[in-house]
CSV table of C-alpha atoms in Angstrom, one decimal:
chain,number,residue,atom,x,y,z
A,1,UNK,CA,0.0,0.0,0.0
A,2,UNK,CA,1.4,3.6,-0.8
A,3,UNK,CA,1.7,5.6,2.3
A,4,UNK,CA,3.3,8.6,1.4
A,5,UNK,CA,0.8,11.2,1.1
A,6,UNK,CA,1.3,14.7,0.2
A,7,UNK,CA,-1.5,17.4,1.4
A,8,UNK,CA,-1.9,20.9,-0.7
A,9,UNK,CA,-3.3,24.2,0.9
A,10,UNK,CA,-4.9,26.8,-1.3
A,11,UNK,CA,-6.3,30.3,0.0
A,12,UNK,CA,-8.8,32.1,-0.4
A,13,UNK,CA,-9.7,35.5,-1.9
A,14,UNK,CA,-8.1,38.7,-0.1
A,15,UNK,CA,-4.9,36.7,1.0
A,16,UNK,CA,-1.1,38.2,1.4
A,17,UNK,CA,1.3,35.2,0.4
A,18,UNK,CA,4.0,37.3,2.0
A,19,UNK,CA,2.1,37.2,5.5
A,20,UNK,CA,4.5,33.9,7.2
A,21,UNK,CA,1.5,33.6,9.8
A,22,UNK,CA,-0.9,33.0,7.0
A,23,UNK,CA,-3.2,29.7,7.2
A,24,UNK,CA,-1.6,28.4,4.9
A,25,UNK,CA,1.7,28.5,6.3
A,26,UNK,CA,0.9,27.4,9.5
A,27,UNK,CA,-0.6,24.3,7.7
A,28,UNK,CA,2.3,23.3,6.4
A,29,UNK,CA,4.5,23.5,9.0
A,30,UNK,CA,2.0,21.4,11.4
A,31,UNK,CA,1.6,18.9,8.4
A,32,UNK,CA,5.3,18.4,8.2
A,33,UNK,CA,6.4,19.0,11.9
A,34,UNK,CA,3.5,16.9,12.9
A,35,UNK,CA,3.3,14.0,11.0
A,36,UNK,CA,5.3,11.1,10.2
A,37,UNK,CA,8.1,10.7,7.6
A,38,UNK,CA,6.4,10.3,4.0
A,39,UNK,CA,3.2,12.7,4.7
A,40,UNK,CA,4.6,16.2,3.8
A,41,UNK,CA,2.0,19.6,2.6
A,42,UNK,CA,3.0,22.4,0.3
A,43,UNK,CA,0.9,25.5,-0.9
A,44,UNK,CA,-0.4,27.1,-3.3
A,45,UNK,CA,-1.2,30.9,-2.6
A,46,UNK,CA,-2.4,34.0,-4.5
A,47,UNK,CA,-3.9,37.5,-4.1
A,48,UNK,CA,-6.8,38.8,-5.7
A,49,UNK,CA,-9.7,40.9,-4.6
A,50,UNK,CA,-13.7,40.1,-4.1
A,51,UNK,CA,-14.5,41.3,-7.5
A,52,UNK,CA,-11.4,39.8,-10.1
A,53,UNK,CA,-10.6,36.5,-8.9
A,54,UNK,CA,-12.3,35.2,-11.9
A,55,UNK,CA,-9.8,36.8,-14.1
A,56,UNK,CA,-7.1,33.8,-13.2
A,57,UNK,CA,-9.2,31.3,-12.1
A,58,UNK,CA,-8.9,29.0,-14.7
A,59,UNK,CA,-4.5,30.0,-15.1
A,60,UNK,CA,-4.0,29.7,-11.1
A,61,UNK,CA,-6.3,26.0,-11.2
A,62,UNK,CA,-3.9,24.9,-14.1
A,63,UNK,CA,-0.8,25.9,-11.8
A,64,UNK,CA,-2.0,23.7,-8.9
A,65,UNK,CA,-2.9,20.8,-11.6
A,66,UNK,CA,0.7,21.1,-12.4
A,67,UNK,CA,2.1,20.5,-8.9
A,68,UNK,CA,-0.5,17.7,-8.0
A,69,UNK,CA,1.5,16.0,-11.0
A,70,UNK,CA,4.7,16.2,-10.0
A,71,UNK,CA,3.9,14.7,-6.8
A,72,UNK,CA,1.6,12.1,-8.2
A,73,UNK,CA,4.2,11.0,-10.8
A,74,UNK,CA,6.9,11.0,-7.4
A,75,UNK,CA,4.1,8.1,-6.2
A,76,UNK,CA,2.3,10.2,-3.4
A,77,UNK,CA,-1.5,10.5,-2.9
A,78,UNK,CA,-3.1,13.8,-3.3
A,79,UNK,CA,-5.3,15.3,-0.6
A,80,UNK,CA,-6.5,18.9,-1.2
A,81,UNK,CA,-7.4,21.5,1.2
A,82,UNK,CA,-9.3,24.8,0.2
A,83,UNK,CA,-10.7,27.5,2.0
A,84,UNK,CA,-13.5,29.9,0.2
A,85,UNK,CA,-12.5,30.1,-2.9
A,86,UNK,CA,-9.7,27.9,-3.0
A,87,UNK,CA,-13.1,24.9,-3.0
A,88,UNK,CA,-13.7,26.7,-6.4
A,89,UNK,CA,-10.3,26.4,-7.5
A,90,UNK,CA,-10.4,22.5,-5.9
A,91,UNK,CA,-13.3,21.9,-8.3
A,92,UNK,CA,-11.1,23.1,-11.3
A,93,UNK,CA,-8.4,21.0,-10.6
A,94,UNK,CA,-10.3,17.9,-10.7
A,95,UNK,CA,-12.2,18.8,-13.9
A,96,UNK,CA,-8.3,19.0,-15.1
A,97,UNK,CA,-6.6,16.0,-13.4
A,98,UNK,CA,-9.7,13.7,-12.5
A,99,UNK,CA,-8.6,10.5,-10.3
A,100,UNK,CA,-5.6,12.1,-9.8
A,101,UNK,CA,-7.1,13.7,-6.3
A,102,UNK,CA,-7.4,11.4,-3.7
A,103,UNK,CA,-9.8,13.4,-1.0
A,104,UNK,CA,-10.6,17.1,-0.8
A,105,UNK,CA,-11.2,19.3,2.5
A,106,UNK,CA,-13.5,22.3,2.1
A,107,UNK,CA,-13.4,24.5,4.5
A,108,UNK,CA,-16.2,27.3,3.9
A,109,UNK,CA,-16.3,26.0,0.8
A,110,UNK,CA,-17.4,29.0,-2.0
A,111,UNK,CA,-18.0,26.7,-4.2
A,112,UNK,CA,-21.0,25.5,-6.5
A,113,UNK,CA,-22.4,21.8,-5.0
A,114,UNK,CA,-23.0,21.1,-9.2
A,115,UNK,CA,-19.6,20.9,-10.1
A,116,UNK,CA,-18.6,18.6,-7.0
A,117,UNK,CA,-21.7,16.7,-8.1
A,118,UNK,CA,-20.4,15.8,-11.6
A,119,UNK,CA,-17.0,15.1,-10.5
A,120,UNK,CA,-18.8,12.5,-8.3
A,121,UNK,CA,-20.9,11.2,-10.7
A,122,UNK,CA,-17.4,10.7,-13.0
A,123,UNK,CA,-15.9,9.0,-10.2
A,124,UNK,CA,-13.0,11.8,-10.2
A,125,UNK,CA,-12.6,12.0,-6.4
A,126,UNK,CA,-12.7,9.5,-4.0
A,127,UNK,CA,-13.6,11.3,-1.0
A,128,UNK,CA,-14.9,14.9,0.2
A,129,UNK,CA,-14.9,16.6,3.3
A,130,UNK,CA,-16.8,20.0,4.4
A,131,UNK,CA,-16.4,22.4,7.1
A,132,UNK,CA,-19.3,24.7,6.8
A,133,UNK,CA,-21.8,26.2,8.8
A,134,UNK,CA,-25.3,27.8,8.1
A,135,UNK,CA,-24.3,30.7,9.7
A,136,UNK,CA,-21.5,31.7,7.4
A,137,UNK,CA,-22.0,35.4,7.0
A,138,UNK,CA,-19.9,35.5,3.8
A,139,UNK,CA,-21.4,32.5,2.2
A,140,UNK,CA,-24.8,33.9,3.4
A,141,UNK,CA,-24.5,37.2,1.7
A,142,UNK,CA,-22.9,35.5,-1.9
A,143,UNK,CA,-26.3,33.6,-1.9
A,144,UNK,CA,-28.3,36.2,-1.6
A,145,UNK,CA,-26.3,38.4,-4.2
A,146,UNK,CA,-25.5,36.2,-6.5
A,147,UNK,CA,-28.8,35.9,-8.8
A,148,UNK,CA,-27.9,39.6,-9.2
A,149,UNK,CA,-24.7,39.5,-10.4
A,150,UNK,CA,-24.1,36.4,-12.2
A,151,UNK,CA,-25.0,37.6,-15.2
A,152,UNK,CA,-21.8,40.2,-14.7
A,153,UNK,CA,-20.0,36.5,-14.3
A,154,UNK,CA,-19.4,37.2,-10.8
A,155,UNK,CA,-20.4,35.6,-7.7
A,156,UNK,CA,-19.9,33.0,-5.6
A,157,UNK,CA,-20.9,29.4,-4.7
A,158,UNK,CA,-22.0,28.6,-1.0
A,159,UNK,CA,-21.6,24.9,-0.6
A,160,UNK,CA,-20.3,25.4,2.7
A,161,UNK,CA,-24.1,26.6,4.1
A,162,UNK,CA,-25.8,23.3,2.4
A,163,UNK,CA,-23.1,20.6,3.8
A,164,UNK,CA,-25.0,18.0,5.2
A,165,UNK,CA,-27.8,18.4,2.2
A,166,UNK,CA,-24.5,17.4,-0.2
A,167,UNK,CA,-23.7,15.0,1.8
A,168,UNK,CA,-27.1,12.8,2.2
A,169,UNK,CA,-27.2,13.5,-1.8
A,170,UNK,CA,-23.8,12.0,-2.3
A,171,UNK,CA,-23.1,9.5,1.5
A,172,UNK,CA,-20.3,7.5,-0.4
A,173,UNK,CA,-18.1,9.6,-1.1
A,174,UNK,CA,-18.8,13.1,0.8
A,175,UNK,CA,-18.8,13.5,5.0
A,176,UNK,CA,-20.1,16.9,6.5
A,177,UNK,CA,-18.3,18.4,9.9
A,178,UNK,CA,-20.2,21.7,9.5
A,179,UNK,CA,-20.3,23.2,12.8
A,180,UNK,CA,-22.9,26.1,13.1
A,181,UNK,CA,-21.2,27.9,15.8
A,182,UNK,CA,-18.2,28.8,12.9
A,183,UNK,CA,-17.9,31.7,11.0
A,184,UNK,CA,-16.4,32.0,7.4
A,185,UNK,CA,-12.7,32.3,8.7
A,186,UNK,CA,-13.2,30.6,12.2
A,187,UNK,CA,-11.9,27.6,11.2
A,188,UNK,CA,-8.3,28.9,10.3
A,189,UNK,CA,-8.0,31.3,14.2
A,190,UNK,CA,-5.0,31.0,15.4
A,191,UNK,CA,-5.1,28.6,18.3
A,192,UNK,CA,-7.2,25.5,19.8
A,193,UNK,CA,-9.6,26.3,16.8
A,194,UNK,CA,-6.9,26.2,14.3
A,195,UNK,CA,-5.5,22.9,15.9
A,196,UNK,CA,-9.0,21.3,16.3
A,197,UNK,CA,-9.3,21.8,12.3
A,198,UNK,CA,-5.5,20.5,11.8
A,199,UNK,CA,-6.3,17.5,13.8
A,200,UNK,CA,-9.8,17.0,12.3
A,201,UNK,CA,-8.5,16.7,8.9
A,202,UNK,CA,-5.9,14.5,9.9
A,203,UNK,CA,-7.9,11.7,11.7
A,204,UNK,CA,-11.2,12.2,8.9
A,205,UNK,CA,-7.9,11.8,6.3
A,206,UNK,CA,-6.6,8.5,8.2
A,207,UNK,CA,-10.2,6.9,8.0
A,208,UNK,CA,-9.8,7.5,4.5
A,209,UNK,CA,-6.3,6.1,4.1
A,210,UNK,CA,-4.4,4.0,6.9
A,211,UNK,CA,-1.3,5.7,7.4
A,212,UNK,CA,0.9,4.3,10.1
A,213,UNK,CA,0.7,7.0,12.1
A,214,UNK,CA,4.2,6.6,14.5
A,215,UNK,CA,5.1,10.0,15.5
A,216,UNK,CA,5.5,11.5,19.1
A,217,UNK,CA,5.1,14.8,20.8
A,218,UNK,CA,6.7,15.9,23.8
A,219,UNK,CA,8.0,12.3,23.9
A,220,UNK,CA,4.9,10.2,23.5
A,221,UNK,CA,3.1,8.3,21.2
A,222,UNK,CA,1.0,10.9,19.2
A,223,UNK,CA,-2.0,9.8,17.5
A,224,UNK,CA,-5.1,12.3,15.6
A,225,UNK,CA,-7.5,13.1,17.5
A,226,UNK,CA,-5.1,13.7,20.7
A,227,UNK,CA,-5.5,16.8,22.3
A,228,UNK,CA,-2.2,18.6,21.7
């Protein structure tokens, strides 16, 4: 069985990839300090504002297809993790490099449920995660603004307020964690919330995929799931 697996983090919109506190940075260095040998994370980051990320959607999804490949060629299994609109860019991806993505987490996913749906129904993905919450304010107020605007081709998705719908739609392959307590960015707060996530994805991707899981902290056995 391959056990190396390697996780990618993608932003969202109104991101510095300069900031070294990002989410995205912190992800990787829990993934890799964390973890055992053969399970390693990398990013993918960009900036853009509310109203032009659709400019370089379809270039900056191309740009992650490209790294998934290098690592899948290398032997590892892919797991991708997005927040907002890096679930849109997530969907992009796997119209581009199908099988080649081995789970997805979604966290406040801005994304539409349809084109999850037909990566589903093309077998394309084996597994999806969300972390959402019907009180997303962001996601909340793209619903309710988006029959306005689409025609402008703007807008957003809002999977992440309909997670458990998705996932009774689709139980095979997609598990909701929405938590209605979270906000669109509460997930990724520096601190227990941030390492509740960390170690959520990590035991939810072990059920997925046994990884022999042998690292320690502080000089014990370290398992996810263990409070930290």
């Amino acid at each position: 069985m391959n056990t190396r697996t390697c996780y990618i983090a993608i932003n969202g919109i109104r991101n510095n990839p300069g900031d070294a506190e990002g989410w995205t940075d912190r992800f990787v260095t829990w993934i890799n300090t964390r973890l055992p040998d053969g399970v390693v994370a990398e990013k993918f980051e960009y900036a853009c504002s509310t109203l032009l990320r659709r400019l370089r959607q379809r270039q900056r999804a191309d740009e992650i297809s490209k790294k998934v490949g290098y690592y899948r060629r290398a032997g590892y299994r892919l797991v991708l993790v997005g927040h907002s609109n890096g679930c849109d860019l997530i969907a992009r991806v796997l119209e581009a490099c199908g099988a080649e993505i081995d789970a997805a987490h979604l966290i406040a996913p801005a994304a539409d449920e349809e084109d999850f749906a037909e990566a589903i129904r093309e077998g394309l993905i084996r597994r999806i995660h969300i972390y959402g919450s019907r009180n997303d304010g962001a996601l909340r107020f793209a619903a309710a603004t988006r029959p306005l605007i689409s025609w402008l081709g703007l807008g957003y998705g809002s999977l992440g307020l309909r997670g458990r719908e998705f996932a009774a739609l689709f139980p095979e392959v997609v598990q909701d964690h929405s938590d209605d307590s979270c906000g669109h960015s509460t997930w990724l707060q520096r601190g227990p919330q941030f390492e509740a996530l960390m170690q959520a994805i990590s035991r939810n991707d072990l059920a997925d995929h046994r990884i022999p899981y042998t690292t320690t902290v502080q000089g014990e056995e370290w398992r996810p799931g263990d409070v930290v």
